Short mmCIF file of N, CA, C and O in Angstrom, two decimals:
data_model
loop_
_atom_site.label_atom_id
_atom_site.label_comp_id
_atom_site.label_asym_id
_atom_site.label_seq_id
_atom_site.Cartn_x
_atom_site.Cartn_y
_atom_site.Cartn_z
N MET A 1 203.52 109.25 46.32
CA MET A 1 203.49 110.56 46.89
C MET A 1 204.84 110.90 47.49
O MET A 1 205.51 110.04 48.02
N THR A 2 205.20 112.15 47.46
CA THR A 2 206.46 112.56 48.07
C THR A 2 206.22 113.01 49.49
O THR A 2 205.12 113.39 49.87
N ALA A 3 207.27 112.96 50.27
CA ALA A 3 207.17 113.40 51.66
C ALA A 3 206.99 114.90 51.71
O ALA A 3 207.56 115.64 50.91
N ALA A 4 206.20 115.36 52.66
CA ALA A 4 205.97 116.80 52.82
C ALA A 4 207.24 117.46 53.32
O ALA A 4 207.99 116.90 54.10
N THR A 5 207.48 118.68 52.84
CA THR A 5 208.65 119.42 53.28
C THR A 5 208.35 120.10 54.60
O THR A 5 207.30 120.69 54.77
N LYS A 6 209.29 120.01 55.52
CA LYS A 6 209.13 120.65 56.82
C LYS A 6 209.58 122.11 56.72
O LYS A 6 210.51 122.43 55.99
N PRO A 7 208.92 122.99 57.45
CA PRO A 7 209.32 124.40 57.42
C PRO A 7 210.72 124.57 58.02
O PRO A 7 211.09 123.87 58.95
N ASP A 8 211.49 125.50 57.44
CA ASP A 8 212.81 125.75 58.01
C ASP A 8 212.73 126.86 59.04
O ASP A 8 211.68 127.47 59.25
N SER A 9 213.84 127.13 59.70
CA SER A 9 213.84 128.12 60.77
C SER A 9 213.54 129.52 60.25
O SER A 9 212.94 130.32 60.96
N ALA A 10 213.93 129.83 59.02
CA ALA A 10 213.63 131.15 58.45
C ALA A 10 212.13 131.33 58.28
O ALA A 10 211.59 132.41 58.55
N GLU A 11 211.43 130.26 57.85
CA GLU A 11 209.97 130.34 57.71
C GLU A 11 209.31 130.55 59.07
O GLU A 11 208.38 131.33 59.20
N LYS A 12 209.80 129.84 60.09
CA LYS A 12 209.23 129.98 61.42
C LYS A 12 209.49 131.38 61.98
O LYS A 12 208.62 131.97 62.61
N THR A 13 210.68 131.92 61.73
CA THR A 13 211.01 133.26 62.19
C THR A 13 210.12 134.29 61.52
O THR A 13 209.57 135.18 62.17
N ALA A 14 209.93 134.16 60.20
CA ALA A 14 209.06 135.08 59.46
C ALA A 14 207.64 134.99 59.99
O ALA A 14 206.95 136.00 60.13
N ALA A 15 207.18 133.78 60.31
CA ALA A 15 205.83 133.60 60.84
C ALA A 15 205.68 134.31 62.18
O ALA A 15 204.68 134.97 62.44
N LYS A 16 206.70 134.19 63.04
CA LYS A 16 206.64 134.84 64.35
C LYS A 16 206.63 136.36 64.22
O LYS A 16 205.91 137.05 64.94
N GLU A 17 207.44 136.89 63.31
CA GLU A 17 207.47 138.34 63.10
C GLU A 17 206.14 138.84 62.55
O GLU A 17 205.63 139.88 62.97
N ALA A 18 205.57 138.11 61.60
CA ALA A 18 204.28 138.50 61.03
C ALA A 18 203.19 138.42 62.09
O ALA A 18 202.28 139.26 62.13
N GLU A 19 203.26 137.42 62.94
CA GLU A 19 202.28 137.25 64.02
C GLU A 19 202.24 138.48 64.90
O GLU A 19 201.18 138.95 65.30
N ALA A 20 203.40 139.02 65.20
CA ALA A 20 203.49 140.17 66.09
C ALA A 20 202.95 141.44 65.43
O ALA A 20 202.47 142.34 66.12
N SER A 21 203.00 141.53 64.12
CA SER A 21 202.62 142.76 63.44
C SER A 21 201.32 142.69 62.65
O SER A 21 200.96 143.65 61.98
N LEU A 22 200.61 141.58 62.72
CA LEU A 22 199.36 141.37 61.98
C LEU A 22 199.53 141.41 60.46
O LEU A 22 198.57 141.60 59.73
N THR A 23 200.75 141.24 59.99
CA THR A 23 200.99 141.28 58.55
C THR A 23 200.86 139.90 57.93
O THR A 23 201.05 138.89 58.60
N PRO A 24 200.56 139.85 56.64
CA PRO A 24 200.49 138.55 55.96
C PRO A 24 201.89 137.99 55.74
O PRO A 24 202.89 138.71 55.84
N VAL A 25 201.95 136.70 55.46
CA VAL A 25 203.21 136.00 55.16
C VAL A 25 203.08 135.46 53.74
O VAL A 25 202.02 135.03 53.33
N THR A 26 204.17 135.50 53.00
CA THR A 26 204.19 134.95 51.65
C THR A 26 204.96 133.64 51.64
O THR A 26 206.04 133.56 52.22
N VAL A 27 204.37 132.62 51.02
CA VAL A 27 205.05 131.33 50.85
C VAL A 27 205.07 131.01 49.36
O VAL A 27 204.20 131.45 48.61
N GLU A 28 206.09 130.25 48.96
CA GLU A 28 206.21 129.85 47.57
C GLU A 28 205.94 128.36 47.48
O GLU A 28 206.38 127.57 48.31
N HIS A 29 205.19 127.99 46.45
CA HIS A 29 204.95 126.58 46.18
C HIS A 29 204.74 126.40 44.69
O HIS A 29 203.88 127.07 44.10
N GLY A 30 205.50 125.51 44.10
CA GLY A 30 205.33 125.22 42.68
C GLY A 30 205.53 126.43 41.79
O GLY A 30 204.88 126.54 40.76
N GLY A 31 206.41 127.33 42.21
CA GLY A 31 206.67 128.52 41.40
C GLY A 31 205.63 129.63 41.57
O GLY A 31 205.69 130.63 40.87
N ILE A 32 204.70 129.45 42.48
CA ILE A 32 203.65 130.45 42.72
C ILE A 32 203.83 130.99 44.13
O ILE A 32 204.07 130.23 45.07
N GLU A 33 203.71 132.30 44.30
CA GLU A 33 203.74 132.90 45.62
C GLU A 33 202.32 133.05 46.14
O GLU A 33 201.43 133.55 45.44
N PHE A 34 202.11 132.60 47.37
CA PHE A 34 200.81 132.68 48.02
C PHE A 34 200.93 133.59 49.24
O PHE A 34 201.87 133.46 50.02
N THR A 35 199.97 134.49 49.39
CA THR A 35 199.94 135.38 50.53
C THR A 35 198.97 134.81 51.55
O THR A 35 197.80 134.59 51.25
N ILE A 36 199.48 134.57 52.76
CA ILE A 36 198.69 133.98 53.84
C ILE A 36 198.41 135.08 54.85
O ILE A 36 199.35 135.63 55.45
N PRO A 37 197.15 135.41 55.07
CA PRO A 37 196.85 136.51 56.00
C PRO A 37 197.14 136.14 57.45
O PRO A 37 197.22 134.96 57.81
N HIS A 38 197.32 137.15 58.25
CA HIS A 38 197.45 136.97 59.69
C HIS A 38 196.17 136.30 60.19
O HIS A 38 195.08 136.57 59.65
N PRO A 39 196.23 135.42 61.19
CA PRO A 39 195.02 134.73 61.67
C PRO A 39 193.86 135.66 62.02
O PRO A 39 192.71 135.33 61.75
N LEU A 40 194.16 136.83 62.56
CA LEU A 40 193.08 137.75 62.90
C LEU A 40 192.49 138.44 61.67
O LEU A 40 191.46 139.12 61.78
N ARG A 41 193.12 138.26 60.53
CA ARG A 41 192.64 138.84 59.27
C ARG A 41 192.02 137.79 58.34
O ARG A 41 191.63 138.10 57.22
N MET A 42 191.96 136.55 58.81
CA MET A 42 191.38 135.48 57.98
C MET A 42 189.86 135.58 57.99
O MET A 42 189.27 136.13 58.93
N PRO A 43 189.21 135.04 56.95
CA PRO A 43 187.76 135.12 56.87
C PRO A 43 187.08 134.37 58.03
O PRO A 43 187.52 133.29 58.42
N VAL A 44 186.03 134.95 58.55
CA VAL A 44 185.32 134.35 59.67
C VAL A 44 184.73 132.98 59.31
O VAL A 44 184.57 132.12 60.17
N LYS A 45 184.46 132.75 58.03
CA LYS A 45 183.95 131.44 57.59
C LYS A 45 184.92 130.31 57.94
O LYS A 45 184.51 129.16 58.05
N LEU A 46 186.18 130.64 58.13
CA LEU A 46 187.17 129.63 58.48
C LEU A 46 186.81 128.94 59.80
O LEU A 46 187.12 127.76 59.99
N LEU A 47 186.13 129.64 60.66
CA LEU A 47 185.73 129.06 61.95
C LEU A 47 184.77 127.88 61.77
O LEU A 47 184.67 127.03 62.66
N ARG A 48 184.08 127.83 60.64
CA ARG A 48 183.14 126.74 60.38
C ARG A 48 183.67 125.70 59.41
O ARG A 48 182.95 124.78 59.03
N ALA A 49 184.92 125.82 59.00
CA ALA A 49 185.49 124.87 58.04
C ALA A 49 185.42 123.46 58.60
O ALA A 49 185.76 123.22 59.75
N GLN A 50 184.97 122.53 57.79
CA GLN A 50 184.79 121.15 58.22
C GLN A 50 185.99 120.26 57.95
O GLN A 50 186.08 119.17 58.50
N ASP A 51 186.89 120.71 57.08
CA ASP A 51 188.05 119.88 56.76
C ASP A 51 189.20 120.76 56.28
O ASP A 51 189.04 121.96 56.07
N GLU A 52 190.34 120.13 56.12
CA GLU A 52 191.55 120.84 55.73
C GLU A 52 191.43 121.48 54.34
O GLU A 52 191.88 122.62 54.14
N LEU A 53 190.81 120.80 53.41
CA LEU A 53 190.64 121.34 52.07
C LEU A 53 189.86 122.65 52.11
O LEU A 53 190.29 123.66 51.56
N GLU A 54 188.73 122.63 52.78
CA GLU A 54 187.91 123.83 52.89
C GLU A 54 188.69 124.95 53.58
O GLU A 54 188.64 126.11 53.17
N ALA A 55 189.43 124.61 54.62
CA ALA A 55 190.20 125.62 55.37
C ALA A 55 191.25 126.27 54.48
O ALA A 55 191.36 127.51 54.44
N VAL A 56 192.02 125.47 53.74
CA VAL A 56 193.05 126.03 52.88
C VAL A 56 192.43 126.88 51.78
O VAL A 56 192.93 127.96 51.46
N MET A 57 191.32 126.43 51.21
CA MET A 57 190.65 127.22 50.18
C MET A 57 190.21 128.59 50.72
O MET A 57 190.37 129.61 50.06
N LEU A 58 189.68 128.61 51.94
CA LEU A 58 189.25 129.87 52.55
C LEU A 58 190.44 130.78 52.87
O LEU A 58 190.38 131.99 52.67
N ILE A 59 191.52 130.19 53.35
CA ILE A 59 192.70 130.98 53.68
C ILE A 59 193.30 131.61 52.43
O ILE A 59 193.65 132.79 52.42
N LEU A 60 193.39 130.83 51.35
CA LEU A 60 193.98 131.34 50.12
C LEU A 60 193.06 132.31 49.39
O LEU A 60 193.53 133.23 48.72
N GLY A 61 191.77 132.09 49.46
CA GLY A 61 190.84 132.91 48.70
C GLY A 61 190.70 132.36 47.29
O GLY A 61 191.51 131.55 46.82
N GLU A 62 189.66 132.80 46.61
CA GLU A 62 189.32 132.25 45.29
C GLU A 62 190.43 132.40 44.26
O GLU A 62 190.73 131.46 43.52
N GLU A 63 191.03 133.57 44.18
CA GLU A 63 192.03 133.83 43.14
C GLU A 63 193.28 132.96 43.33
O GLU A 63 193.77 132.34 42.39
N GLN A 64 193.79 132.91 44.56
CA GLN A 64 194.99 132.11 44.81
C GLN A 64 194.69 130.62 44.68
O GLN A 64 195.51 129.85 44.18
N TRP A 65 193.50 130.19 45.14
CA TRP A 65 193.13 128.78 45.01
C TRP A 65 193.04 128.40 43.53
O TRP A 65 193.52 127.33 43.13
N ALA A 66 192.45 129.25 42.72
CA ALA A 66 192.33 128.97 41.28
C ALA A 66 193.72 128.86 40.65
O ALA A 66 193.96 127.97 39.82
N ALA A 67 194.65 129.72 41.05
CA ALA A 67 196.02 129.64 40.52
C ALA A 67 196.66 128.31 40.89
O ALA A 67 197.36 127.69 40.08
N PHE A 68 196.41 127.85 42.13
CA PHE A 68 196.95 126.56 42.57
C PHE A 68 196.36 125.43 41.73
O PHE A 68 197.09 124.58 41.21
N GLU A 69 195.05 125.40 41.58
CA GLU A 69 194.41 124.35 40.77
C GLU A 69 194.88 124.39 39.32
O GLU A 69 195.15 123.35 38.73
N ASP A 70 194.97 125.59 38.76
CA ASP A 70 195.35 125.74 37.36
C ASP A 70 196.81 125.38 37.09
O ASP A 70 197.20 125.20 35.95
N SER A 71 197.59 125.26 38.16
CA SER A 71 199.02 124.94 37.99
C SER A 71 199.24 123.47 37.69
O SER A 71 200.37 123.05 37.45
N GLY A 72 198.17 122.67 37.72
CA GLY A 72 198.31 121.23 37.50
C GLY A 72 198.66 120.50 38.79
O GLY A 72 199.20 119.39 38.76
N ALA A 73 198.35 121.12 39.91
CA ALA A 73 198.68 120.57 41.22
C ALA A 73 198.07 119.18 41.42
O ALA A 73 197.00 118.87 40.92
N THR A 74 198.80 118.37 42.20
CA THR A 74 198.36 117.02 42.54
C THR A 74 197.92 116.99 44.01
O THR A 74 198.10 117.97 44.74
N ILE A 75 197.41 115.87 44.44
CA ILE A 75 197.04 115.70 45.86
C ILE A 75 198.28 115.85 46.73
O ILE A 75 198.23 116.46 47.80
N GLY A 76 199.40 115.32 46.28
CA GLY A 76 200.65 115.49 47.02
C GLY A 76 201.06 116.95 47.13
O GLY A 76 201.54 117.40 48.17
N ASP A 77 200.84 117.70 46.04
CA ASP A 77 201.12 119.13 46.07
C ASP A 77 200.22 119.83 47.09
O ASP A 77 200.66 120.75 47.78
N PHE A 78 198.96 119.39 47.18
CA PHE A 78 198.06 120.00 48.16
C PHE A 78 198.59 119.80 49.57
O PHE A 78 198.60 120.73 50.38
N GLN A 79 199.05 118.59 49.88
CA GLN A 79 199.58 118.33 51.22
C GLN A 79 200.76 119.22 51.52
O GLN A 79 200.86 119.79 52.61
N ASP A 80 201.67 119.36 50.56
CA ASP A 80 202.83 120.23 50.75
C ASP A 80 202.39 121.68 50.96
O ASP A 80 202.92 122.37 51.84
N LEU A 81 201.45 122.15 50.16
CA LEU A 81 200.96 123.53 50.31
C LEU A 81 200.27 123.71 51.65
O LEU A 81 200.49 124.72 52.33
N ALA A 82 199.45 122.75 52.06
CA ALA A 82 198.76 122.85 53.35
C ALA A 82 199.77 122.97 54.49
O ALA A 82 199.58 123.75 55.43
N ASP A 83 200.86 122.20 54.40
CA ASP A 83 201.90 122.29 55.42
C ASP A 83 202.58 123.66 55.40
O ASP A 83 202.91 124.22 56.45
N LYS A 84 202.80 124.21 54.21
CA LYS A 84 203.41 125.54 54.11
C LYS A 84 202.48 126.62 54.66
O LYS A 84 202.94 127.57 55.29
N VAL A 85 201.18 126.47 54.42
CA VAL A 85 200.21 127.43 54.97
C VAL A 85 200.25 127.36 56.50
O VAL A 85 200.27 128.39 57.17
N ALA A 86 200.30 126.15 57.04
CA ALA A 86 200.39 125.99 58.50
C ALA A 86 201.70 126.59 59.02
O ALA A 86 201.69 127.29 60.04
N ALA A 87 202.79 126.34 58.33
CA ALA A 87 204.09 126.87 58.75
C ALA A 87 204.10 128.40 58.71
O ALA A 87 204.72 129.04 59.56
N ALA A 88 203.38 128.96 57.76
CA ALA A 88 203.33 130.42 57.65
C ALA A 88 202.69 131.04 58.88
O ALA A 88 202.91 132.21 59.17
N ARG A 89 201.94 130.27 59.61
CA ARG A 89 201.30 130.75 60.81
C ARG A 89 201.97 130.18 62.06
O ARG A 89 201.44 130.23 63.14
N GLY A 90 203.18 129.58 61.87
CA GLY A 90 203.98 129.15 63.00
C GLY A 90 203.78 127.71 63.45
O GLY A 90 204.28 127.32 64.50
N HIS A 91 203.08 126.88 62.68
CA HIS A 91 202.88 125.48 63.02
C HIS A 91 203.84 124.62 62.22
O HIS A 91 204.20 124.97 61.11
N ASP A 92 204.20 123.45 62.76
CA ASP A 92 205.14 122.57 62.06
C ASP A 92 204.56 121.96 60.79
O ASP A 92 205.24 121.77 59.82
N ASP A 93 203.26 121.61 60.82
CA ASP A 93 202.60 121.07 59.63
C ASP A 93 201.09 121.21 59.80
O ASP A 93 200.62 121.70 60.82
N ALA A 94 200.36 120.78 58.78
CA ALA A 94 198.91 120.94 58.80
C ALA A 94 198.23 119.94 59.73
O ALA A 94 197.03 120.02 59.94
N GLY A 95 198.98 118.98 60.24
CA GLY A 95 198.42 118.06 61.22
C GLY A 95 197.65 116.90 60.63
O GLY A 95 196.78 116.34 61.27
N ASN A 96 197.95 116.51 59.42
CA ASN A 96 197.23 115.37 58.84
C ASN A 96 198.15 114.26 58.48
O ASN A 96 199.31 114.29 58.56
#
């Protein structure tokens, strides 16, 4: 497995700006752009998510999750994407 990429300062700045305006943030992974909604715009089902996989699937939604799976993604790719989703909301990583 490869080491997860840490968010850079530009990603953190974009996350802070989006946080203030309730706008979604776009992250790129594996040549695919993913739109991450503002936390107040995320599905309420996320509050009951039991694990990181379920949480990321709910945040991305069915269409974006299917694109990720169809890209030939690996478990290592999932970890990197989970960290990018967390960074999009201003966190250093997904915490796993």
